[in-house]
Short mmCIF file of C-alpha atoms in Angstrom, two decimals:
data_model
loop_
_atom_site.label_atom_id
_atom_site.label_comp_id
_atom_site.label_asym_id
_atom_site.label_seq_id
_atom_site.Cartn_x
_atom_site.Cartn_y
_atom_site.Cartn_z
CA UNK E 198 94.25 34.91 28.16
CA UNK E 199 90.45 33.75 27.87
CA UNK E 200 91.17 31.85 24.83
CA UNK E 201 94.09 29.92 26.08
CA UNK E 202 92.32 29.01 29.06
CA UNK E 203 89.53 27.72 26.96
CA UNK E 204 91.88 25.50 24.73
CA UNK E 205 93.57 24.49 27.61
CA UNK E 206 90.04 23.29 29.02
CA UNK E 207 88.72 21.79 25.63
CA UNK E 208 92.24 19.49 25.50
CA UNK E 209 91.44 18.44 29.15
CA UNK E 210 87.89 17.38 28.43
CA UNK E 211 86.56 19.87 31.08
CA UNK E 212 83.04 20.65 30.61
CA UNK E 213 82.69 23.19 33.88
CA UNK E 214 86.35 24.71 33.04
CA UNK E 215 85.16 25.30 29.28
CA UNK E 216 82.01 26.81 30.10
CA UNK E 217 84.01 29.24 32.56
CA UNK E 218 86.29 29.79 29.69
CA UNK E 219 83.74 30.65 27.25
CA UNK E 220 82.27 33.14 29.16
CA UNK E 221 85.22 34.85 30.18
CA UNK E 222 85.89 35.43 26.75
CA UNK E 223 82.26 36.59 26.23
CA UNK E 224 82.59 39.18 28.55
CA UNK E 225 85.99 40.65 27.39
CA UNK E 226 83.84 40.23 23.57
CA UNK E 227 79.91 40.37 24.33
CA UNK E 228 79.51 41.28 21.25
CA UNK E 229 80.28 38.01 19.40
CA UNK E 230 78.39 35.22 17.97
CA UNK E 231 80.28 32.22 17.76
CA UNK E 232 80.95 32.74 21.45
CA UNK E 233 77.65 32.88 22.36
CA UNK E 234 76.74 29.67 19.87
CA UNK E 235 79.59 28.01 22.16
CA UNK E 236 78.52 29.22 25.13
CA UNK E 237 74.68 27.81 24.76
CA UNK E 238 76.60 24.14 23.35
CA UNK E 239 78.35 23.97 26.76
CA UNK E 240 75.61 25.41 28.68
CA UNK E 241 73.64 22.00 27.06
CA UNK E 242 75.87 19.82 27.65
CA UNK E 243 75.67 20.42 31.00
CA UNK E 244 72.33 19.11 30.89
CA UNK E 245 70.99 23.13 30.95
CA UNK E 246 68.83 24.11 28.61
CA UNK E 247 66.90 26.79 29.91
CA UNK E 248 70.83 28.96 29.73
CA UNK E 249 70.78 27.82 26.42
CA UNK E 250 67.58 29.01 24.87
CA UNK E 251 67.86 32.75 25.32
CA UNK E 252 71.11 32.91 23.84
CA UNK E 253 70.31 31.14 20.95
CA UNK E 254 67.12 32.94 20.84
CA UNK E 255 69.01 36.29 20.72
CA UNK E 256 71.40 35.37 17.85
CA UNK E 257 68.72 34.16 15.87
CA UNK E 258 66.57 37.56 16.68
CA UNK E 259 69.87 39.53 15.56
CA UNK E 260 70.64 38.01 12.58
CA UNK E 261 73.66 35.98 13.42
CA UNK E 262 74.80 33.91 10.17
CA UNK E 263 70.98 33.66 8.60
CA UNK E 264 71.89 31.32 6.24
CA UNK E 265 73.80 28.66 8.85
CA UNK E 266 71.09 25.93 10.23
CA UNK E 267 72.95 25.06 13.06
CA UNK E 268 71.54 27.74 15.37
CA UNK E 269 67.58 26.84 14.86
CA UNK E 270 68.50 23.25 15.48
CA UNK E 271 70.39 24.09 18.27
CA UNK E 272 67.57 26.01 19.58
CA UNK E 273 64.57 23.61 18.99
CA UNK E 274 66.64 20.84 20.71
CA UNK E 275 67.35 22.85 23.88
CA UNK E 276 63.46 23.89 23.30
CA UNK E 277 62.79 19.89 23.47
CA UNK E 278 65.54 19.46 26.55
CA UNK E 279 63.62 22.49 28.47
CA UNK E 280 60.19 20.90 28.10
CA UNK E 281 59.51 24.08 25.60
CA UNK E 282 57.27 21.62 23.63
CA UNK E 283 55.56 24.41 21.67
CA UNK E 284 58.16 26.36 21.09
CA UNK E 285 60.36 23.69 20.28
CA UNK E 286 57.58 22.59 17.42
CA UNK E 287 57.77 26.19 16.32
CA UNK E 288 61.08 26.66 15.98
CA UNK E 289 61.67 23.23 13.94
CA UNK E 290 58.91 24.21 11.37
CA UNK E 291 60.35 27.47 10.87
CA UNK E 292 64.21 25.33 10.69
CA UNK E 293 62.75 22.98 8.43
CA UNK E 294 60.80 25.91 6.25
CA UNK E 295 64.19 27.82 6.18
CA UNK E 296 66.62 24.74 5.67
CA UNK E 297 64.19 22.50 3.30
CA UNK E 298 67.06 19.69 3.29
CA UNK E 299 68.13 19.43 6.57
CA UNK E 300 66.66 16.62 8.51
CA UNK E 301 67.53 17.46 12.37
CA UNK E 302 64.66 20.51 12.07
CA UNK E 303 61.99 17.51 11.95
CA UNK E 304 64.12 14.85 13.90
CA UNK E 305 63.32 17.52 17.14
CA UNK E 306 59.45 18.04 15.91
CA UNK E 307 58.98 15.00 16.19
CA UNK E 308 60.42 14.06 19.60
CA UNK E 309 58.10 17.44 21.01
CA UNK E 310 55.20 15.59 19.35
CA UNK E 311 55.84 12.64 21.12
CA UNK E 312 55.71 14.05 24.04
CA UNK E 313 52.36 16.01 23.41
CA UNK E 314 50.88 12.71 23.60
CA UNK E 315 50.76 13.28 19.13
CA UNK E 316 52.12 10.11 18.53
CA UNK E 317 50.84 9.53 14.90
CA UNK E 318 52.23 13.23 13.74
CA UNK E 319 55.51 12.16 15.46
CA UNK E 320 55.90 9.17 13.62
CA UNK E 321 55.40 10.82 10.51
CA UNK E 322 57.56 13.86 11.25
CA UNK E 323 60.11 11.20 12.11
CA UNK E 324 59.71 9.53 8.72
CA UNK E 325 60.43 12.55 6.81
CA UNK E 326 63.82 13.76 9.03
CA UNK E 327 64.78 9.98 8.48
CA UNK E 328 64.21 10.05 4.49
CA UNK E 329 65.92 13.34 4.34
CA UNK E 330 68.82 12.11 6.09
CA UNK E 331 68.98 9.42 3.11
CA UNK E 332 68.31 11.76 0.28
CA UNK E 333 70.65 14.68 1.59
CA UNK E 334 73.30 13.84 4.00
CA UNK E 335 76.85 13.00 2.70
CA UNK E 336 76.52 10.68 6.09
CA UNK E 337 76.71 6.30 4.40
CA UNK E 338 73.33 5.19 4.51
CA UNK E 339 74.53 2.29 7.00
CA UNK E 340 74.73 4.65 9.80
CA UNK E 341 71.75 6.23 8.87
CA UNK E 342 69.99 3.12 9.36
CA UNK E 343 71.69 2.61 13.10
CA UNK E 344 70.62 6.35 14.17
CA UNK E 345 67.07 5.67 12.38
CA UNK E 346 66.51 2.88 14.67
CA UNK E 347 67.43 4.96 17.51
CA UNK E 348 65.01 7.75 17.03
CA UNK E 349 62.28 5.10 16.27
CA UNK E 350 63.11 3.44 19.65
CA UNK E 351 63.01 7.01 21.26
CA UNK E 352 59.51 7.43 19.45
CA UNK E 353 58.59 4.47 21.19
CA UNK E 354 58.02 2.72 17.16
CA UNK E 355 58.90 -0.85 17.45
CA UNK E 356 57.66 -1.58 13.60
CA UNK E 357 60.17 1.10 12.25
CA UNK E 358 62.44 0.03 14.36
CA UNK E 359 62.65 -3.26 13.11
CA UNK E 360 62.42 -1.90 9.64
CA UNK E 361 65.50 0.01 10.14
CA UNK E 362 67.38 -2.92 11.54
CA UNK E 363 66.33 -5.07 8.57
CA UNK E 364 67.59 -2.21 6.34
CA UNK E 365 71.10 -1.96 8.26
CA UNK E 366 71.50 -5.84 7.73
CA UNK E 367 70.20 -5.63 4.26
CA UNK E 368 73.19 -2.60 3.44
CA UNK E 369 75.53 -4.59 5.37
CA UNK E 370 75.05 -7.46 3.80
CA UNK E 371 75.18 -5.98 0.55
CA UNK E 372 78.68 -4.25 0.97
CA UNK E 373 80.20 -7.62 2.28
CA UNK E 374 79.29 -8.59 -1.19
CA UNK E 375 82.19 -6.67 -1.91
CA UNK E 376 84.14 -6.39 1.22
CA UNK E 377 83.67 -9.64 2.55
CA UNK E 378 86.27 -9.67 5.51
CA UNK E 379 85.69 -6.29 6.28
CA UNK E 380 85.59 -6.41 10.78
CA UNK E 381 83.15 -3.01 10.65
CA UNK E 382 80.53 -4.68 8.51
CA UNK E 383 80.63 -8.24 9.90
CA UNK E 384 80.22 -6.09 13.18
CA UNK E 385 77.05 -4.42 11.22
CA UNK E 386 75.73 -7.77 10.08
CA UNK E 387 76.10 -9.02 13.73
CA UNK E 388 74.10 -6.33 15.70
CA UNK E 389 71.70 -6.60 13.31
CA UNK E 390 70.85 -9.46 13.60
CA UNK E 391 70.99 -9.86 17.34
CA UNK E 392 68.64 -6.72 17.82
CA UNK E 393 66.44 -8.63 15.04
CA UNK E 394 66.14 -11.68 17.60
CA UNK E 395 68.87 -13.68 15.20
CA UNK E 396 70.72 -14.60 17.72
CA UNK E 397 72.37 -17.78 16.66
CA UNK E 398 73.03 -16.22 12.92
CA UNK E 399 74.49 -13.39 15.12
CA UNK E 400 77.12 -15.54 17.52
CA UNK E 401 78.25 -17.44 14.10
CA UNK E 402 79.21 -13.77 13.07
CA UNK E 403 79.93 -12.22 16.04
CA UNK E 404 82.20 -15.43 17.50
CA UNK E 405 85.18 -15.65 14.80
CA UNK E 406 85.53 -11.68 15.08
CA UNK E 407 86.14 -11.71 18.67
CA UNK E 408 88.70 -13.99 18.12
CA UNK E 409 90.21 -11.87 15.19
CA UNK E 410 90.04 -8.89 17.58
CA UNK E 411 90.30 -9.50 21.64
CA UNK E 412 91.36 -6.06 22.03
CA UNK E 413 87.26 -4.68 21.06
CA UNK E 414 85.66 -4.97 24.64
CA UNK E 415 82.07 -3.94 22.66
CA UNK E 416 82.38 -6.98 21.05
#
């Protein structure tokens, strides 16, 4: 059947045989949601966008789960992948005005901005997706730090990207306090202070854990 062909394809980590999969299925039940919310995923994933937007587009014009924030976010950051800038601004601003805790609606806002050429109402789109992210998100605020200074790298933000990095240190450096051989946080402490120019503090760190744990090729 369509659906056992489609498990069959998501255990062999087979993007074109899961898309295939997902639409079979789709057209034996056009009619459902979830299988069109899968279908735009894989259609992004396969780098796109522009087969992902009307779908989305469609469930969100019909109603599909109102209440679930997954399918505007979905649809501003295909908006942002299809160089839907406007759209893609629209879209997060109604996410965001829908979903007042959810920080992905402004993470995409602000990457559209940026590539308006709005770089100062990017920045501070980006600062409020990044505080909500602290505030709301059952995610530790260590990783929030890590992806913070990823979107300020994407934003092309050096300052907050060092601020982030100095915040990452500062948390991992504050749960060693309690932790102190823990390898995941002396790996914290050591990227952070490499990417923060540290580099010697960083090897001291960085050295004796390689040793501990040969098997880590990232390290």
């Amino acid at each position: 059947s369509a659906f056992a062909e489609m498990v069959a394809a998501l255990v062999a980590e087979d993007q074109e045989r899961t898309l295939q999969a997902i639409e079979q299925a789709r057209a034996a039940f056009p009619g459902s949601g979830q299988l069109t919310y899968a279908a735009a995923r894989a259609y992004r994933r396969q780098n796109r966008p522009e087969k992902a937007v009307p779908l989305l587009k469609r469930l969100i014009s019909a109603g599909w789960q109102p209440d679930w924030s997954p399918t505007w976010e979905e649809l501003a950051y295909n908006q942002v992948l299809a160089g839907h800038l406007d759209d893609a601004i629209a879209t997060a601003r109604a996410a965001e005005e829908r979903f007042p805790k959810r920080h992905a609606p402004p993470l995409y806002q602000a990457l559209a901005l940026q590539q308006l050429g709005r770089g100062k109402e990017a920045r501070e789109t980006l600062a409020r997706a990044i505080r909500k992210r602290l505030d709301y998100a059952p995610t530790e605020p260590l990783m929030v730090h890590q992806a913070a200074q990823w979107w300020a790298s994407l934003l092309r933000w050096p300052e907050e990207q060092r601020r982030q990095w100095t915040l990452y240190l500062a948390e991992a450096e504050r749960r060693l306090v309690e932790v102190p051989d823990d390898p995941a946080l002396l790996q914290a402490r050591g990227e952070a202070l490499a990417a923060l120019g540290r580099y010697g503090e960083a090897d001291a760190v960085l050295e004796p854990l390689v040793a501990r744990t040969p098997e880590e090729p990232y390290l």
